Amino acid sequence: MLQIKNLSKCFEDLEVLKDVNLSVAKGEVVVIIGPSGSGKSTLLRCVNLLETPTGGEILYQGEDITHLGKKVTDYRKQVGMVFQRFNLFPLKNALENVMYAPVKLNKIPVKDAKEQAMDLLKKVGLENRAHAYPSALSGGQQQRVAIARALAMKPEILLFDEPTSALDPELVGDVLEVMKQLAKEGMTMIVVTHEMGFAKDVADRVIFMDGGFVIEEGAPQDIFKSPKNERTRTFLSRVL
Amino acid sequence: MELNFGKAINTLGPSLLGGVGIVLYITLSGFFCALAAALMIAMGRLSKNKVLSRILSVLIELIRGTPLLVQLFYIYYVIPTLLNGILSMAGYETNIQLKASTCGIIGFAVNYGCYMSEVIRSAILAVDSGQREAGLALGFSEAKVMLHFIIPPALRNSVPVFGNYLVMLIKDTSLLAMISVQELLLRTKTYASQTFLTVEAYTLLAVVYLLLSIPLSQMTGILERRLKRMP
Ligand SMILES: Nc1ncnc2c1ncn2[C@@H]1O[C@H](COP(=O)(O)OP(=O)(O)OP(=O)(O)O)[C@@H](O)[C@H]1O
Ligand SMILES: [Mg+2]
């Protein structure tokens, strides 16, 4: 579904991604791990073109999406993103956050969009908080609203950039639970996370990145039990 | 010294009431034109078009570097003269004149527009960049992100400052006396020179201004507190 080929990204003269190759099949859950500054977020942001790659290509359903011009918005509708800091719209309540994009971008009638949004809020366990504003929600609740908001556009792929890193430890579980459920339902997901438990249980494949390179990739049991690369071993010994 | 406030209130009062209508008309139209101008200038300043942005920042420097009164004179006297001159060189004899109150509205729109554009611009820059990214990630274009997710919170955060500008604008309408708009100051000045009730007339004038501006700044305060309590 998604193929990343020889992807590179520079910020001025800082080369953050170097020759990254990665492919993601439909329904697959890929978890990206690696030390801070290794380029995980940048890779994810290149996938939905929040950053413009400097070189290489990204094929989505066989077509290169790095030179889409104005059509980039159509592509982004198919790629949802969940941010570390939730980024909910603060002047809209939970329900409005979820239904806003379908109404404005896909011209879905408000009544239908509302129903769909309520269903999604139910799915993330927040139907009773539908009319609460983000400022009145806990971090974990905000993040679940953000997931519902991304789902409302019916994306083909969901990108998660450290979705639980800004949460108090006791709130992490609810968010991971929702993500596990999505994985079970067959959603294609690329997840950057430091939750190694989630990676072990849910990932089909784990990618270890360091210094802008994909150092190692494989099934979770292989990566966690018998990492081949020295750097992977060092990293895992620090986080496990 | 004998003061006769009764007479001043009875004779100058009705005339000032008429002036209040003009002042409110110019204040409100000037303010809303300024708001629209401010939004456009702010967007232009933030646009990727370097030339546009540069031109607008020069305009802002020009406006901020000259007194409002001079700008009003310029619009009232100089611009029509220039226009007539240019048109006569092109072979058209014209006698374009601008209504003084219209010049006032234009002057306020430009002057306050420039000042308020800087308020809007910094409010736009202060909106968390995560809002833009969230909007883009959902599939909104850059322009729609601006419209739906950046400008509304930016304007909302500017409301208290706009309130202050509105109060300043109402007081600045007194400058229009200099270009013959029959606003409050001009009416008072004429009255005082005819009746020699100088103390009474100007005191009354000051009171009328206070009656206009105090409720307005109170309202701004209330609005500001309301907005703070809302999400
Ligand atoms: N917009 C930018 N401009 C300049 N440098 C950037 C920018 N974004 C990221 N970088 C740099 O790119 C490198 C990789 O950043 P990135 O955010 O992708 O790392 P990360 O793996 O997500 O790290 P973390 O675990 O801390 O989130 C860092 O050195 C960072 O300073
Ligand atoms: Mg990151």
Short mmCIF file of C-alpha atoms and ligand atoms in Angstrom, two decimals:
data_model
loop_
_atom_site.label_atom_id
_atom_site.label_comp_id
_atom_site.label_asym_id
_atom_site.label_seq_id
_atom_site.Cartn_x
_atom_site.Cartn_y
_atom_site.Cartn_z
CA MET A 1 0.00 0.00 0.00
CA LEU A 2 2.83 2.35 0.91
CA GLN A 3 6.38 2.09 -0.35
CA ILE A 4 9.09 4.47 0.72
CA LYS A 5 12.14 4.38 -1.50
CA ASN A 6 15.52 6.00 -0.82
CA LEU A 7 13.81 8.75 1.10
CA SER A 8 16.00 11.58 2.33
CA LYS A 9 15.21 14.79 4.14
CA CYS A 10 17.46 17.71 4.98
CA PHE A 11 16.73 20.76 7.08
CA GLU A 12 19.17 23.27 5.66
CA ASP A 13 22.43 21.31 5.92
CA LEU A 14 21.24 18.90 8.59
CA GLU A 15 20.45 15.54 7.02
CA VAL A 16 17.73 14.01 9.16
CA LEU A 17 16.66 11.08 6.98
CA LYS A 18 19.18 9.19 4.91
CA ASP A 19 18.13 6.68 2.32
CA VAL A 20 15.12 5.29 4.17
CA ASN A 21 13.38 2.30 2.59
CA LEU A 22 10.19 0.94 4.03
CA SER A 23 7.02 -0.63 2.78
CA VAL A 24 3.74 -1.09 4.54
CA ALA A 25 1.09 -3.55 3.41
CA LYS A 26 -2.61 -3.06 3.82
CA GLY A 27 -3.76 -3.97 7.31
CA GLU A 28 -0.24 -4.02 8.66
CA VAL A 29 0.81 -2.40 11.92
CA VAL A 30 4.33 -1.05 11.74
CA VAL A 31 5.92 0.29 14.90
CA ILE A 32 8.91 2.61 14.65
CA ILE A 33 11.26 2.83 17.61
CA GLY A 34 14.55 4.62 18.10
CA PRO A 35 16.35 7.21 20.19
CA SER A 36 15.35 10.87 20.32
CA GLY A 37 16.40 12.81 17.24
CA SER A 38 16.72 9.72 15.07
CA GLY A 39 14.20 11.06 12.56
CA LYS A 40 11.08 9.09 13.47
CA SER A 41 8.74 12.07 13.51
CA THR A 42 10.28 13.47 10.36
CA LEU A 43 9.69 10.17 8.57
CA LEU A 44 6.07 10.13 9.64
CA ARG A 45 5.61 13.76 8.64
CA CYS A 46 7.10 13.03 5.23
CA VAL A 47 4.53 10.28 4.72
CA ASN A 48 1.64 12.76 4.87
CA LEU A 49 3.74 15.52 3.36
CA LEU A 50 3.75 17.83 6.36
CA GLU A 51 7.44 17.82 5.45
CA THR A 52 8.53 17.79 1.83
CA PRO A 53 11.08 15.05 1.22
CA THR A 54 14.39 16.23 -0.19
CA GLY A 55 14.94 13.09 -2.23
CA GLY A 56 13.56 9.66 -2.99
CA GLU A 57 9.97 8.71 -3.49
CA ILE A 58 6.90 7.63 -1.60
CA LEU A 59 4.51 5.41 -3.50
CA TYR A 60 0.93 5.28 -2.31
CA GLN A 61 -1.03 2.56 -4.10
CA GLY A 62 1.66 2.57 -6.69
CA GLU A 63 1.77 6.31 -7.35
CA ASP A 64 4.47 8.72 -6.28
CA ILE A 65 2.93 11.32 -3.99
CA THR A 66 5.91 13.60 -3.53
CA HIS A 67 4.92 15.90 -6.40
CA LEU A 68 1.18 16.19 -6.05
CA GLY A 69 0.83 19.98 -6.09
CA LYS A 70 -2.68 20.99 -5.11
CA LYS A 71 -3.93 17.39 -5.06
CA VAL A 72 -2.00 16.87 -1.84
CA THR A 73 -5.20 17.58 0.11
CA ASP A 74 -6.95 14.60 -1.51
CA TYR A 75 -4.05 12.39 -0.56
CA ARG A 76 -3.97 13.68 3.03
CA LYS A 77 -7.66 12.83 3.45
CA GLN A 78 -6.65 9.18 3.07
CA VAL A 79 -3.84 9.42 5.61
CA GLY A 80 -4.91 10.26 9.14
CA MET A 81 -2.49 11.54 11.73
CA VAL A 82 -2.52 11.53 15.51
CA PHE A 83 -0.10 13.90 17.19
CA GLN A 84 1.82 13.71 20.41
CA ARG A 85 0.17 16.90 21.64
CA PHE A 86 -3.34 16.01 20.39
CA ASN A 87 -3.81 19.35 18.60
CA LEU A 88 -7.56 19.41 19.06
CA PHE A 89 -9.36 22.57 17.97
CA PRO A 90 -9.79 24.40 21.27
CA LEU A 91 -12.87 26.42 20.32
CA LYS A 92 -14.82 23.31 19.30
CA ASN A 93 -16.18 20.62 21.57
CA ALA A 94 -15.33 16.94 21.17
CA LEU A 95 -18.22 16.24 18.82
CA GLU A 96 -17.48 19.29 16.64
CA ASN A 97 -13.80 18.35 16.51
CA VAL A 98 -14.74 14.96 15.10
CA MET A 99 -17.42 16.05 12.64
CA TYR A 100 -15.84 19.27 11.39
CA ALA A 101 -13.64 17.91 8.60
CA PRO A 102 -16.25 15.53 7.10
CA VAL A 103 -18.78 18.37 7.01
CA LYS A 104 -16.43 21.00 5.59
CA LEU A 105 -14.36 18.85 3.26
CA ASN A 106 -16.62 16.01 2.20
CA LYS A 107 -19.87 18.00 2.39
CA ILE A 108 -21.50 15.30 4.48
CA PRO A 109 -24.88 16.50 5.79
CA VAL A 110 -24.54 17.74 9.37
CA LYS A 111 -27.04 15.21 10.69
CA ASP A 112 -25.17 12.24 9.22
CA ALA A 113 -21.80 13.60 10.25
CA LYS A 114 -23.08 14.03 13.79
CA GLU A 115 -24.32 10.45 13.92
CA GLN A 116 -21.03 9.16 12.58
CA ALA A 117 -19.10 11.31 15.03
CA MET A 118 -21.17 10.01 17.95
CA ASP A 119 -20.46 6.45 16.83
CA LEU A 120 -16.75 7.21 16.71
CA LEU A 121 -16.83 8.84 20.14
CA LYS A 122 -18.59 5.73 21.42
CA LYS A 123 -15.89 3.62 19.87
CA VAL A 124 -13.20 5.50 21.81
CA GLY A 125 -15.33 5.41 24.96
CA LEU A 126 -16.25 9.09 25.11
CA GLU A 127 -19.86 9.33 24.02
CA ASN A 128 -20.72 10.91 27.38
CA ARG A 129 -18.11 13.66 26.85
CA ALA A 130 -19.27 14.66 23.38
CA HIS A 131 -20.11 18.21 24.37
CA ALA A 132 -17.02 18.84 26.46
CA TYR A 133 -14.38 21.25 25.19
CA PRO A 134 -10.78 20.05 24.95
CA SER A 135 -9.78 22.21 27.92
CA ALA A 136 -12.20 20.19 30.06
CA LEU A 137 -10.84 16.81 28.95
CA SER A 138 -7.89 14.87 30.34
CA GLY A 139 -4.94 14.25 28.06
CA GLY A 140 -6.01 10.67 27.49
CA GLN A 141 -9.52 11.77 26.60
CA GLN A 142 -8.21 14.45 24.26
CA GLN A 143 -6.04 11.92 22.51
CA ARG A 144 -8.97 9.57 22.04
CA VAL A 145 -11.01 12.43 20.58
CA ALA A 146 -8.08 13.12 18.26
CA ILE A 147 -8.14 9.49 17.13
CA ALA A 148 -11.89 9.71 16.50
CA ARG A 149 -11.32 12.93 14.57
CA ALA A 150 -8.77 11.22 12.33
CA LEU A 151 -11.07 8.23 11.83
CA ALA A 152 -13.95 10.48 10.81
CA MET A 153 -12.28 11.05 7.44
CA LYS A 154 -12.24 7.27 6.91
CA PRO A 155 -8.50 7.14 6.23
CA GLU A 156 -6.74 4.20 4.65
CA ILE A 157 -3.70 4.61 6.88
CA LEU A 158 -3.30 6.10 10.33
CA LEU A 159 -0.04 7.65 11.49
CA PHE A 160 0.64 7.97 15.21
CA ASP A 161 3.51 10.14 16.43
CA GLU A 162 4.17 9.17 20.05
CA PRO A 163 0.47 9.31 20.89
CA THR A 164 1.00 8.51 24.56
CA SER A 165 4.21 10.41 25.33
CA ALA A 166 2.44 13.50 26.63
CA LEU A 167 0.12 11.53 28.89
CA ASP A 168 0.20 10.77 32.59
CA PRO A 169 1.10 7.09 32.99
CA GLU A 170 -2.35 6.09 34.25
CA LEU A 171 -3.99 7.49 31.10
CA VAL A 172 -1.77 5.68 28.61
CA GLY A 173 -3.68 2.41 28.84
CA ASP A 174 -7.00 3.76 27.51
CA VAL A 175 -5.35 5.20 24.42
CA LEU A 176 -3.35 2.04 23.70
CA GLU A 177 -6.53 0.02 24.13
CA VAL A 178 -8.23 2.05 21.40
CA MET A 179 -5.21 1.60 19.13
CA LYS A 180 -5.17 -2.15 19.74
CA GLN A 181 -8.83 -2.31 18.82
CA LEU A 182 -8.13 -0.46 15.56
CA ALA A 183 -5.29 -2.83 14.77
CA LYS A 184 -7.60 -5.77 15.36
CA GLU A 185 -10.12 -4.30 12.95
CA GLY A 186 -7.49 -4.29 10.25
CA MET A 187 -6.53 -0.62 10.14
CA THR A 188 -3.18 0.03 8.49
CA MET A 189 -1.07 1.87 11.04
CA ILE A 190 2.39 3.34 11.38
CA VAL A 191 3.10 4.03 15.02
CA VAL A 192 6.08 5.85 16.51
CA THR A 193 6.14 4.99 20.17
CA HIS A 194 8.25 4.29 23.22
CA GLU A 195 5.66 1.78 24.48
CA MET A 196 7.60 -1.40 23.95
CA GLY A 197 4.74 -3.47 25.35
CA PHE A 198 2.48 -2.18 22.61
CA ALA A 199 5.14 -2.90 20.00
CA LYS A 200 5.53 -6.50 21.21
CA ASP A 201 1.79 -7.21 21.38
CA VAL A 202 0.40 -5.37 18.41
CA ALA A 203 3.10 -4.75 15.82
CA ASP A 204 3.38 -6.93 12.77
CA ARG A 205 6.76 -5.40 12.20
CA VAL A 206 9.14 -3.26 14.22
CA ILE A 207 11.50 -0.75 12.66
CA PHE A 208 14.49 0.51 14.58
CA MET A 209 15.81 3.89 13.45
CA ASP A 210 18.96 5.71 14.47
CA GLY A 211 20.72 8.73 13.03
CA GLY A 212 18.32 8.99 10.11
CA PHE A 213 18.75 5.39 8.98
CA VAL A 214 16.55 2.36 9.32
CA ILE A 215 19.03 0.18 11.19
CA GLU A 216 17.00 -2.93 11.57
CA GLU A 217 13.53 -4.23 10.93
CA GLY A 218 11.69 -7.43 11.61
CA ALA A 219 8.99 -9.21 13.54
CA PRO A 220 8.71 -7.98 17.13
CA GLN A 221 9.88 -11.26 18.66
CA ASP A 222 13.04 -11.17 16.51
CA ILE A 223 13.85 -7.53 17.19
CA PHE A 224 13.23 -7.74 20.91
CA LYS A 225 14.68 -11.23 21.57
CA SER A 226 17.58 -11.36 19.18
CA PRO A 227 18.48 -7.99 17.72
CA LYS A 228 21.19 -8.35 15.11
CA ASN A 229 22.59 -4.86 15.23
CA GLU A 230 24.76 -3.54 18.03
CA ARG A 231 22.96 -0.20 18.11
CA THR A 232 19.55 -1.88 18.39
CA ARG A 233 20.86 -3.94 21.28
CA THR A 234 22.19 -0.87 23.11
CA PHE A 235 18.94 1.01 22.59
CA LEU A 236 16.77 -1.87 23.74
CA SER A 237 18.89 -2.50 26.80
CA ARG A 238 18.25 1.11 27.81
CA VAL A 239 14.50 1.15 27.28
CA LEU A 240 13.46 -2.36 28.32
CA MET B 1 -16.87 84.25 37.62
CA GLU B 2 -20.38 83.24 36.78
CA LEU B 3 -21.14 79.94 35.16
CA ASN B 4 -24.29 79.15 33.28
CA PHE B 5 -24.38 75.42 32.69
CA GLY B 6 -28.16 75.44 32.35
CA LYS B 7 -27.99 77.59 29.27
CA ALA B 8 -25.12 75.59 27.79
CA ILE B 9 -26.98 72.33 28.27
CA ASN B 10 -30.16 73.74 26.76
CA THR B 11 -28.58 75.30 23.72
CA LEU B 12 -25.36 73.39 23.03
CA GLY B 13 -26.83 70.07 24.25
CA PRO B 14 -29.14 69.39 21.27
CA SER B 15 -26.41 70.38 18.85
CA LEU B 16 -23.99 67.94 20.53
CA LEU B 17 -26.62 65.22 20.32
CA GLY B 18 -26.62 65.70 16.56
CA GLY B 19 -22.84 65.50 16.66
CA VAL B 20 -22.97 62.23 18.57
CA GLY B 21 -24.85 60.67 15.66
CA ILE B 22 -22.11 61.71 13.25
CA VAL B 23 -19.38 60.57 15.63
CA LEU B 24 -20.97 57.15 16.08
CA TYR B 25 -21.49 56.78 12.35
CA ILE B 26 -17.88 57.61 11.55
CA THR B 27 -16.53 55.58 14.46
CA LEU B 28 -18.42 52.44 13.56
CA SER B 29 -17.89 52.62 9.81
CA GLY B 30 -14.25 53.61 10.31
CA PHE B 31 -13.72 50.80 12.75
CA PHE B 32 -15.21 48.06 10.61
CA CYS B 33 -13.37 49.26 7.52
CA ALA B 34 -10.21 49.31 9.63
CA LEU B 35 -10.88 45.77 10.80
CA ALA B 36 -11.33 44.55 7.24
CA ALA B 37 -8.22 46.45 6.12
CA ALA B 38 -6.28 45.07 9.08
CA LEU B 39 -7.16 41.48 8.20
CA MET B 40 -6.13 42.01 4.58
CA ILE B 41 -2.90 43.78 5.51
CA ALA B 42 -2.06 41.07 8.05
CA MET B 43 -2.65 38.33 5.47
CA GLY B 44 -0.57 40.22 2.93
CA ARG B 45 2.24 40.67 5.41
CA LEU B 46 2.21 36.95 6.16
CA SER B 47 1.92 35.84 2.54
CA LYS B 48 4.75 34.12 0.75
CA ASN B 49 4.79 36.96 -1.75
CA LYS B 50 7.87 38.88 -0.60
CA VAL B 51 7.10 41.95 -2.70
CA LEU B 52 3.59 42.33 -1.33
CA SER B 53 4.79 41.80 2.19
CA ARG B 54 7.55 44.39 1.73
CA ILE B 55 5.19 46.99 0.25
CA LEU B 56 2.77 46.55 3.12
CA SER B 57 5.48 46.88 5.73
CA VAL B 58 6.57 50.15 4.10
CA LEU B 59 2.95 51.33 4.18
CA ILE B 60 2.77 50.50 7.87
CA GLU B 61 5.98 52.43 8.53
CA LEU B 62 4.61 55.44 6.64
CA ILE B 63 1.37 55.41 8.57
CA ARG B 64 3.00 54.86 11.94
CA GLY B 65 5.61 57.50 11.26
CA THR B 66 3.20 60.35 10.53
CA PRO B 67 0.47 61.91 12.69
CA LEU B 68 -3.11 60.88 12.04
CA LEU B 69 -4.06 64.53 11.64
CA VAL B 70 -1.53 64.96 8.84
CA GLN B 71 -2.92 61.86 7.15
CA LEU B 72 -6.44 63.25 7.36
CA PHE B 73 -5.29 66.56 5.82
CA TYR B 74 -3.53 64.61 3.13
CA ILE B 75 -6.62 62.66 2.21
CA TYR B 76 -8.89 65.70 2.37
CA TYR B 77 -6.76 68.32 0.59
CA VAL B 78 -3.89 66.67 -1.21
CA ILE B 79 -5.41 63.60 -2.82
CA PRO B 80 -8.29 65.42 -4.60
CA THR B 81 -5.83 68.08 -5.81
CA LEU B 82 -3.46 65.42 -7.10
CA LEU B 83 -6.30 63.57 -8.82
CA ASN B 84 -7.57 66.73 -10.49
CA GLY B 85 -4.05 67.63 -11.56
CA ILE B 86 -3.36 64.24 -13.07
CA LEU B 87 -6.71 64.16 -14.84
CA SER B 88 -6.22 67.65 -16.26
CA MET B 89 -2.85 66.58 -17.67
CA ALA B 90 -4.74 63.75 -19.34
CA GLY B 91 -7.12 66.33 -20.78
CA TYR B 92 -10.04 65.99 -18.40
CA GLU B 93 -11.09 69.03 -16.40
CA THR B 94 -12.49 67.74 -13.16
CA ASN B 95 -13.27 69.10 -9.75
CA ILE B 96 -13.17 66.04 -7.58
CA GLN B 97 -13.92 66.70 -3.95
CA LEU B 98 -14.28 64.22 -1.16
CA LYS B 99 -16.85 64.59 1.57
CA ALA B 100 -15.06 65.41 4.79
CA SER B 101 -16.76 62.57 6.69
CA THR B 102 -15.79 60.10 3.95
CA CYS B 103 -12.20 61.27 4.24
CA GLY B 104 -12.47 60.66 7.97
CA ILE B 105 -13.64 57.10 7.45
CA ILE B 106 -10.92 56.41 4.89
CA GLY B 107 -8.30 57.94 7.14
CA PHE B 108 -9.35 55.86 10.13
CA ALA B 109 -9.60 52.72 8.00
CA VAL B 110 -6.03 53.14 6.81
CA ASN B 111 -4.49 54.38 10.04
CA TYR B 112 -6.23 52.03 12.45
CA GLY B 113 -6.06 49.27 9.83
CA CYS B 114 -2.28 49.45 9.92
CA TYR B 115 -2.04 49.41 13.70
CA MET B 116 -4.62 46.65 14.06
CA SER B 117 -3.00 44.57 11.33
CA GLU B 118 0.05 44.23 13.53
CA VAL B 119 -2.17 43.02 16.35
CA ILE B 120 -3.79 40.44 14.09
CA ARG B 121 -0.47 39.42 12.61
CA SER B 122 1.09 38.66 15.95
CA ALA B 123 -2.10 36.91 17.09
CA ILE B 124 -1.93 34.71 13.99
CA LEU B 125 1.71 33.92 14.65
CA ALA B 126 0.84 33.09 18.25
CA VAL B 127 -1.65 30.36 17.28
CA ASP B 128 -0.04 27.00 18.05
CA SER B 129 1.49 25.50 14.92
CA GLY B 130 -0.11 22.20 15.90
CA GLN B 131 -3.45 23.66 14.82
CA ARG B 132 -2.18 24.19 11.31
CA GLU B 133 -0.72 20.70 11.17
CA ALA B 134 -3.90 19.11 12.48
CA GLY B 135 -5.92 20.93 9.83
CA LEU B 136 -3.53 20.01 7.03
CA ALA B 137 -3.42 16.39 8.15
CA LEU B 138 -7.20 16.20 7.89
CA GLY B 139 -7.02 17.40 4.29
CA PHE B 140 -7.67 21.14 4.57
CA SER B 141 -5.66 23.32 2.20
CA GLU B 142 -3.33 25.99 3.59
CA ALA B 143 -5.90 28.68 2.79
CA LYS B 144 -8.73 26.78 4.45
CA VAL B 145 -6.57 26.07 7.49
CA MET B 146 -6.04 29.82 7.79
CA LEU B 147 -9.75 30.51 7.49
CA HIS B 148 -11.06 27.73 9.73
CA PHE B 149 -8.42 27.21 12.38
CA ILE B 150 -6.04 30.16 12.56
CA ILE B 151 -7.99 33.36 12.00
CA PRO B 152 -10.91 32.62 14.37
CA PRO B 153 -8.77 32.07 17.47
CA ALA B 154 -6.44 34.91 16.43
CA LEU B 155 -9.32 37.38 16.12
CA ARG B 156 -10.81 36.16 19.34
CA ASN B 157 -7.55 36.71 21.18
CA SER B 158 -7.36 40.21 19.70
CA VAL B 159 -10.78 41.31 20.93
CA PRO B 160 -9.53 43.10 24.07
CA VAL B 161 -6.98 45.09 22.06
CA PHE B 162 -9.60 45.91 19.43
CA GLY B 163 -11.79 47.25 22.23
CA ASN B 164 -9.05 49.65 23.24
CA TYR B 165 -8.64 50.79 19.65
CA LEU B 166 -12.37 51.41 19.37
CA VAL B 167 -12.29 53.68 22.41
CA MET B 168 -9.25 55.50 20.98
CA LEU B 169 -10.99 55.90 17.65
CA ILE B 170 -14.07 57.50 19.17
CA LYS B 171 -11.84 60.11 20.79
CA ASP B 172 -9.79 60.60 17.63
CA THR B 173 -12.91 61.66 15.74
CA SER B 174 -12.32 65.06 17.37
CA LEU B 175 -9.46 65.49 14.88
CA LEU B 176 -12.08 65.66 12.14
CA ALA B 177 -12.99 69.15 13.38
CA MET B 178 -9.87 70.24 11.52
CA ILE B 179 -11.27 69.11 8.19
CA SER B 180 -14.68 70.67 8.84
CA VAL B 181 -16.68 67.63 9.87
CA GLN B 182 -19.50 68.84 12.07
CA GLU B 183 -18.58 66.57 14.94
CA LEU B 184 -18.53 67.40 18.63
CA LEU B 185 -15.44 69.57 18.92
CA LEU B 186 -16.27 71.81 15.98
CA ARG B 187 -19.80 72.35 17.21
CA THR B 188 -18.50 73.22 20.67
CA LYS B 189 -15.83 75.55 19.33
CA THR B 190 -18.32 77.45 17.22
CA TYR B 191 -20.73 77.67 20.12
CA ALA B 192 -18.07 78.86 22.54
CA SER B 193 -16.89 81.61 20.25
CA GLN B 194 -20.44 82.83 19.74
CA THR B 195 -21.59 82.76 23.35
CA PHE B 196 -18.31 83.09 25.27
CA LEU B 197 -19.52 80.23 27.52
CA THR B 198 -16.07 78.71 27.13
CA VAL B 199 -15.84 76.84 30.43
CA GLU B 200 -19.36 75.45 30.19
CA ALA B 201 -19.11 74.43 26.55
CA TYR B 202 -15.81 72.55 26.76
CA THR B 203 -16.75 70.93 30.07
CA LEU B 204 -19.95 69.71 28.52
CA LEU B 205 -17.96 68.42 25.56
CA ALA B 206 -15.61 66.48 27.82
CA VAL B 207 -18.57 64.97 29.65
CA VAL B 208 -20.15 63.84 26.39
CA TYR B 209 -16.92 62.12 25.35
CA LEU B 210 -16.73 60.39 28.71
CA LEU B 211 -20.34 59.24 28.37
CA LEU B 212 -19.40 57.69 25.04
CA SER B 213 -16.11 56.10 25.94
CA ILE B 214 -16.64 54.81 29.48
CA PRO B 215 -19.50 52.43 28.64
CA LEU B 216 -17.56 51.26 25.64
CA SER B 217 -14.47 50.39 27.63
CA GLN B 218 -16.65 48.76 30.29
CA MET B 219 -18.22 46.62 27.60
CA THR B 220 -14.81 45.64 26.30
CA GLY B 221 -13.82 44.62 29.81
CA ILE B 222 -16.93 42.47 30.20
CA LEU B 223 -16.41 40.88 26.80
CA GLU B 224 -12.81 40.15 27.66
CA ARG B 225 -13.77 38.41 30.89
CA ARG B 226 -16.51 36.45 29.09
CA LEU B 227 -14.05 35.24 26.48
CA LYS B 228 -11.62 34.19 29.19
CA ARG B 229 -14.23 32.03 30.84
CA MET B 230 -15.30 30.39 27.59
CA PRO B 231 -13.24 27.43 26.27
N1 LIG C 1 11.64 21.78 11.22
C1 LIG C 1 12.89 21.41 11.54
N2 LIG C 1 13.92 22.24 11.25
C2 LIG C 1 15.19 21.88 11.56
N3 LIG C 1 15.52 20.72 12.15
C3 LIG C 1 14.55 19.86 12.45
C4 LIG C 1 13.18 20.16 12.18
N4 LIG C 1 12.42 19.13 12.58
C5 LIG C 1 13.28 18.22 13.11
N5 LIG C 1 14.55 18.65 13.02
C6 LIG C 1 15.74 17.91 13.46
O1 LIG C 1 15.71 16.64 12.86
C7 LIG C 1 16.19 15.66 13.74
C8 LIG C 1 15.20 14.53 13.82
O2 LIG C 1 14.02 15.01 14.41
P1 LIG C 1 12.75 14.12 14.66
O3 LIG C 1 11.74 14.99 15.33
O4 LIG C 1 12.34 13.48 13.40
O5 LIG C 1 13.29 13.03 15.67
P2 LIG C 1 12.48 11.97 16.49
O6 LIG C 1 13.11 10.67 16.19
O7 LIG C 1 11.03 12.11 16.25
O8 LIG C 1 12.84 12.35 17.98
P3 LIG C 1 11.91 12.35 19.29
O9 LIG C 1 11.91 10.95 19.81
O10 LIG C 1 12.61 13.29 20.20
O11 LIG C 1 10.56 12.83 18.89
C9 LIG C 1 16.48 16.34 15.04
O12 LIG C 1 17.86 16.56 15.13
C10 LIG C 1 15.73 17.64 14.94
O13 LIG C 1 16.41 18.63 15.65
MG MG C 2 9.38 12.78 17.41
#
